[in-house]
Short mmCIF file of C-alpha atoms in Angstrom, two decimals:
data_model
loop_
_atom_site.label_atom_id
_atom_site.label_comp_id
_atom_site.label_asym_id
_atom_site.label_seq_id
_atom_site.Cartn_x
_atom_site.Cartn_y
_atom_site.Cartn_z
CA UNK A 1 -104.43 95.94 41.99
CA UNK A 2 -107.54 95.96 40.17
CA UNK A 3 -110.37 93.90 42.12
CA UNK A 4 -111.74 90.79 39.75
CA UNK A 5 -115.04 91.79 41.39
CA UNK A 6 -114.98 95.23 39.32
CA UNK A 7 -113.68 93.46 36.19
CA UNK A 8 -116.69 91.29 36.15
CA UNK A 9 -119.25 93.71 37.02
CA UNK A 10 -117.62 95.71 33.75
CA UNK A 11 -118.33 92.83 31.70
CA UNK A 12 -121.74 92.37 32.92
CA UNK A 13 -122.67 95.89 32.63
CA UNK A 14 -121.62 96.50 29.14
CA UNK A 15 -121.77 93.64 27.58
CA UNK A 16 -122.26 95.48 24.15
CA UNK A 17 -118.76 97.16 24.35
CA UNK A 18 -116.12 96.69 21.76
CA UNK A 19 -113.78 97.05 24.65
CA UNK A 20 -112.94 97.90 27.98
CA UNK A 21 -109.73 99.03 29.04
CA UNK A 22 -108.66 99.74 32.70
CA UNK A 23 -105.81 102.34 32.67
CA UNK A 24 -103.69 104.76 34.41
CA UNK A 25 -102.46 105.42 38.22
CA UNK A 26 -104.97 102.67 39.40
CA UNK A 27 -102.54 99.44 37.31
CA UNK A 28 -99.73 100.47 39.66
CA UNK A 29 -101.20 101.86 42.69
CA UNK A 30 -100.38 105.34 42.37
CA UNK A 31 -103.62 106.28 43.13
CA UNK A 32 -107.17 104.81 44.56
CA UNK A 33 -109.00 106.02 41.77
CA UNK A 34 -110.11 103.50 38.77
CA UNK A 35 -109.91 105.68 35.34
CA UNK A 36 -111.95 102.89 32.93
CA UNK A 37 -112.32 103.35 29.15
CA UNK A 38 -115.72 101.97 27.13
CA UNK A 39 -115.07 101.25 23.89
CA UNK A 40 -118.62 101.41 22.61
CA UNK A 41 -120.93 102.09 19.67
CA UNK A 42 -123.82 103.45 21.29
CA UNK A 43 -122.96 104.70 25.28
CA UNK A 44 -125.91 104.45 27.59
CA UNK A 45 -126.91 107.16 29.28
CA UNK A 46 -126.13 108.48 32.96
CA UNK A 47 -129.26 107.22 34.34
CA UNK A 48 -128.39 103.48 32.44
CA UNK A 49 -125.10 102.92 34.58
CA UNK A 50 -125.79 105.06 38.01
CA UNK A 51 -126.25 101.61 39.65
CA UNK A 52 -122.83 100.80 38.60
CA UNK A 53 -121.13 103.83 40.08
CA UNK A 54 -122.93 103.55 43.11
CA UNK A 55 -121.32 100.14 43.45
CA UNK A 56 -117.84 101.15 42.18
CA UNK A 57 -117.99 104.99 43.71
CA UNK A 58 -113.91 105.60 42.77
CA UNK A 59 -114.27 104.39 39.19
CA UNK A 60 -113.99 106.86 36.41
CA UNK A 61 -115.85 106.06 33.25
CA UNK A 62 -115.48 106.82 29.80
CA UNK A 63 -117.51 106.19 27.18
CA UNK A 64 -115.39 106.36 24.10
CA UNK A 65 -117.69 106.29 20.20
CA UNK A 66 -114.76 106.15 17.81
CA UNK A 67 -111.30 106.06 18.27
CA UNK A 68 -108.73 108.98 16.84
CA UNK A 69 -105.15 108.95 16.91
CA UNK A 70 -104.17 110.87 20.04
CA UNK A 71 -101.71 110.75 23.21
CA UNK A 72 -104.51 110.07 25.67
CA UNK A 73 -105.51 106.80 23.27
CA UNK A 74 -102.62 105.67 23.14
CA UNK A 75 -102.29 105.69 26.99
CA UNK A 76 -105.07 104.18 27.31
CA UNK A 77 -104.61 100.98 24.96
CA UNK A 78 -100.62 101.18 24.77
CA UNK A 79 -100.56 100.71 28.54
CA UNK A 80 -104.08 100.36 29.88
CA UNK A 81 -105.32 96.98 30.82
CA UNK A 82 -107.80 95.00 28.43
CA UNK A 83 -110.70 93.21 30.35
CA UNK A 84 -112.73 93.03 27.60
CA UNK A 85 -113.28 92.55 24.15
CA UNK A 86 -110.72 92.79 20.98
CA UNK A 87 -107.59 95.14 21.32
CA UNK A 88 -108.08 98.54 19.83
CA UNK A 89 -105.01 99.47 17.98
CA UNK A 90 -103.56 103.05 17.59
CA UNK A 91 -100.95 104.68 16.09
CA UNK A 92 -98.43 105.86 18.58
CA UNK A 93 -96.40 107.75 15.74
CA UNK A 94 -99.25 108.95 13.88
CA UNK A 95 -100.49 110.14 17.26
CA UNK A 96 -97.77 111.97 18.36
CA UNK A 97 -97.51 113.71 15.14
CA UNK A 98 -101.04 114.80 15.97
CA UNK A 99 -100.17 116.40 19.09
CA UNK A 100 -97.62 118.02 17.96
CA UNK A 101 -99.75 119.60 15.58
CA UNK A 102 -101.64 120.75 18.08
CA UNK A 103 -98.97 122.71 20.30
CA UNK A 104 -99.89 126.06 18.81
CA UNK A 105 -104.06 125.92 19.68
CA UNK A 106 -103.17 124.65 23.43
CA UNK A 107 -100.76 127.47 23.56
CA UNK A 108 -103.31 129.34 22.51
CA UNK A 109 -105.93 128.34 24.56
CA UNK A 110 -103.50 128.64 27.77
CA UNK A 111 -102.93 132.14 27.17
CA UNK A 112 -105.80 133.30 25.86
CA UNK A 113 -108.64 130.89 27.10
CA UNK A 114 -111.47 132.17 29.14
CA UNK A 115 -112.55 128.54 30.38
CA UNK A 116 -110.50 127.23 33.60
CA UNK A 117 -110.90 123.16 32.90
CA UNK A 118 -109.84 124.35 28.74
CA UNK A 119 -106.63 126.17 30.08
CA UNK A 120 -105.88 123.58 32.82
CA UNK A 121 -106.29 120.77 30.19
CA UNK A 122 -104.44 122.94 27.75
CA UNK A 123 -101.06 122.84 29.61
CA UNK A 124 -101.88 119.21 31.22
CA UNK A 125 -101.43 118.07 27.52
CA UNK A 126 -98.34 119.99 26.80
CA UNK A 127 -96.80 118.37 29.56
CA UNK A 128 -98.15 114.76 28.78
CA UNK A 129 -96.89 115.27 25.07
CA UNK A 130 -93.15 116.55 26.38
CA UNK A 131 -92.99 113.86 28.98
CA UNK A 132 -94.00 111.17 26.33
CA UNK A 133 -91.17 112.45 23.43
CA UNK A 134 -88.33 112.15 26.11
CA UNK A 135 -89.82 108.80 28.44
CA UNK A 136 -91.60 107.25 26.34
CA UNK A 137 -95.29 105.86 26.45
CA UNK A 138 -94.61 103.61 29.38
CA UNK A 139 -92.71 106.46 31.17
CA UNK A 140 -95.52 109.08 30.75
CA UNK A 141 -98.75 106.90 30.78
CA UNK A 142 -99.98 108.88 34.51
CA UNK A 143 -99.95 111.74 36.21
CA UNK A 144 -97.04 110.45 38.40
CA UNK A 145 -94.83 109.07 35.95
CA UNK A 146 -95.34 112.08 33.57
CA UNK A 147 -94.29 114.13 36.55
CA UNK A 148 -91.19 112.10 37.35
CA UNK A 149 -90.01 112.24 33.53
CA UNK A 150 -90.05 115.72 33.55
CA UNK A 151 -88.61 116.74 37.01
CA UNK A 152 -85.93 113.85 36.39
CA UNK A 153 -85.06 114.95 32.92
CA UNK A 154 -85.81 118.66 32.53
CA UNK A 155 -85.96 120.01 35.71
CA UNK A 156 -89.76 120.83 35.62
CA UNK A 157 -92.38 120.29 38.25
CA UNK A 158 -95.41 119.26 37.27
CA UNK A 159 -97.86 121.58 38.96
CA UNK A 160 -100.26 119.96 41.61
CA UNK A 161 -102.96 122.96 40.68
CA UNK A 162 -103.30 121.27 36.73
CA UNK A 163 -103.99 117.82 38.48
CA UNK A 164 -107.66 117.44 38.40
CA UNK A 165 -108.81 119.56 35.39
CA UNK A 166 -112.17 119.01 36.26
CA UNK A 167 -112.21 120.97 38.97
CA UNK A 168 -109.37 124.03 38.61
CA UNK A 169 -108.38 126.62 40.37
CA UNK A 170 -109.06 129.97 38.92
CA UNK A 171 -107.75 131.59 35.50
CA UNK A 172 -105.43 133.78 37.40
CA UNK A 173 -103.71 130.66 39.43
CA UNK A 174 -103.65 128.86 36.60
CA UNK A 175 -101.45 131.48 34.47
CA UNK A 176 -99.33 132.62 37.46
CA UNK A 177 -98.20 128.89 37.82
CA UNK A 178 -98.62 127.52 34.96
CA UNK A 179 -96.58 130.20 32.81
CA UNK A 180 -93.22 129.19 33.71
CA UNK A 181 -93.97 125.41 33.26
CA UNK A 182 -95.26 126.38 29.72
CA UNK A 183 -92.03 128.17 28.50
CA UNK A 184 -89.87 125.39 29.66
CA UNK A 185 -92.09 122.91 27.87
CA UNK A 186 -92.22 125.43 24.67
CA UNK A 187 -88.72 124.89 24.87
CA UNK A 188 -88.36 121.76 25.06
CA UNK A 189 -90.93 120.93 21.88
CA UNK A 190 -88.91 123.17 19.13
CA UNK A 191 -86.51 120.57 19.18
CA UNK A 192 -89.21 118.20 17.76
CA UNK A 193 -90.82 121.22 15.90
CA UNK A 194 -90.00 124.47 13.59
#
């Protein structure tokens, strides 16, 4: 559950924001963590909201200039939570079209890629975008849902090591786990694709 305390102190701190969403593991207590979205024109800089973080230590913030038709969007105003402002709207076909335009470059960029958070994000996506074409938005929208859909209807374990892209394990971990996972996904998407 999502404290009213931290909604209010969101409020108060950017006042100027088009939007603030609360989203992912946090709405159904999957996970401690607070991943928040700032819809805003102009985002402050780190030094402008380290008094806010230092209050709320487990939030995650993003500060989010324009909005573009993609899966993580969608997530986050498809299923987030809005505590304030006007709803941002997105296009969850359009969107998915746009990731599965985009199937070849994270291929790519798994295979090939000589940046660890770029390769673990790479794969991270494929699986959100497979997870999302057979479960749906609401049956993809976290790490443990996404998971679920795809152990319960293809047999594939999302790895623990592509978790927290932010901090990966090394390029040679990545691969050697993340391979198989990739051609069953691969699989998977040339049903939706040529």
């Amino acid at each position: 559950m999502i404290s009213e305390g931290l909604i209010n102190d969101l409020r108060r701190s950017f006042p100027g924001a088009k939007a603030i969403y609360v989203y992912g593991g946090a709405l159904d207590c999957s996970t401690h963590d607070v991943d928040v979205a700032v819809f805003i024109r102009d985002p402050p800089k780190p030094g402008d909201y380290l008094d806010f973080l230092t209050r709320w230590p487990n939030v995650d913030l993003q500060f989010i200039r324009d909005v573009r038709e993609t899966l993580f969007m969608v997530y986050v105003v498809k299923t987030g939570l809005l505590v304030h402002g006007e709803p941002i709207d997105v296009d969850v076909n359009r969107a998915l079209e746009n990731e599965l335009g985009r199937v070849g470059d994270r291929t790519e960029t798994f295979l090939r890629g000589d940046n660890e958070v770029m390769v673990c994000k790479s794969l991270k996506e494929l699986m959100y975008l497979v997870a999302a074409l057979k479960c749906g938005i609401d049956g993809s929208s976290n790490w443990y849902r996404m998971g679920r859909c795809l152990r319960n209807n293809l047999g594939i374990e999302a790895p623990v090591e592509f978790k927290d892209c932010l901090s990966p394990p090394d390029l040679g971990t990545l691969r050697r786990v993340g391979e198989p996972v990739l051609n069953a996904l691969l699989a998977e998407l040339r049903r939706y694709y040529g």
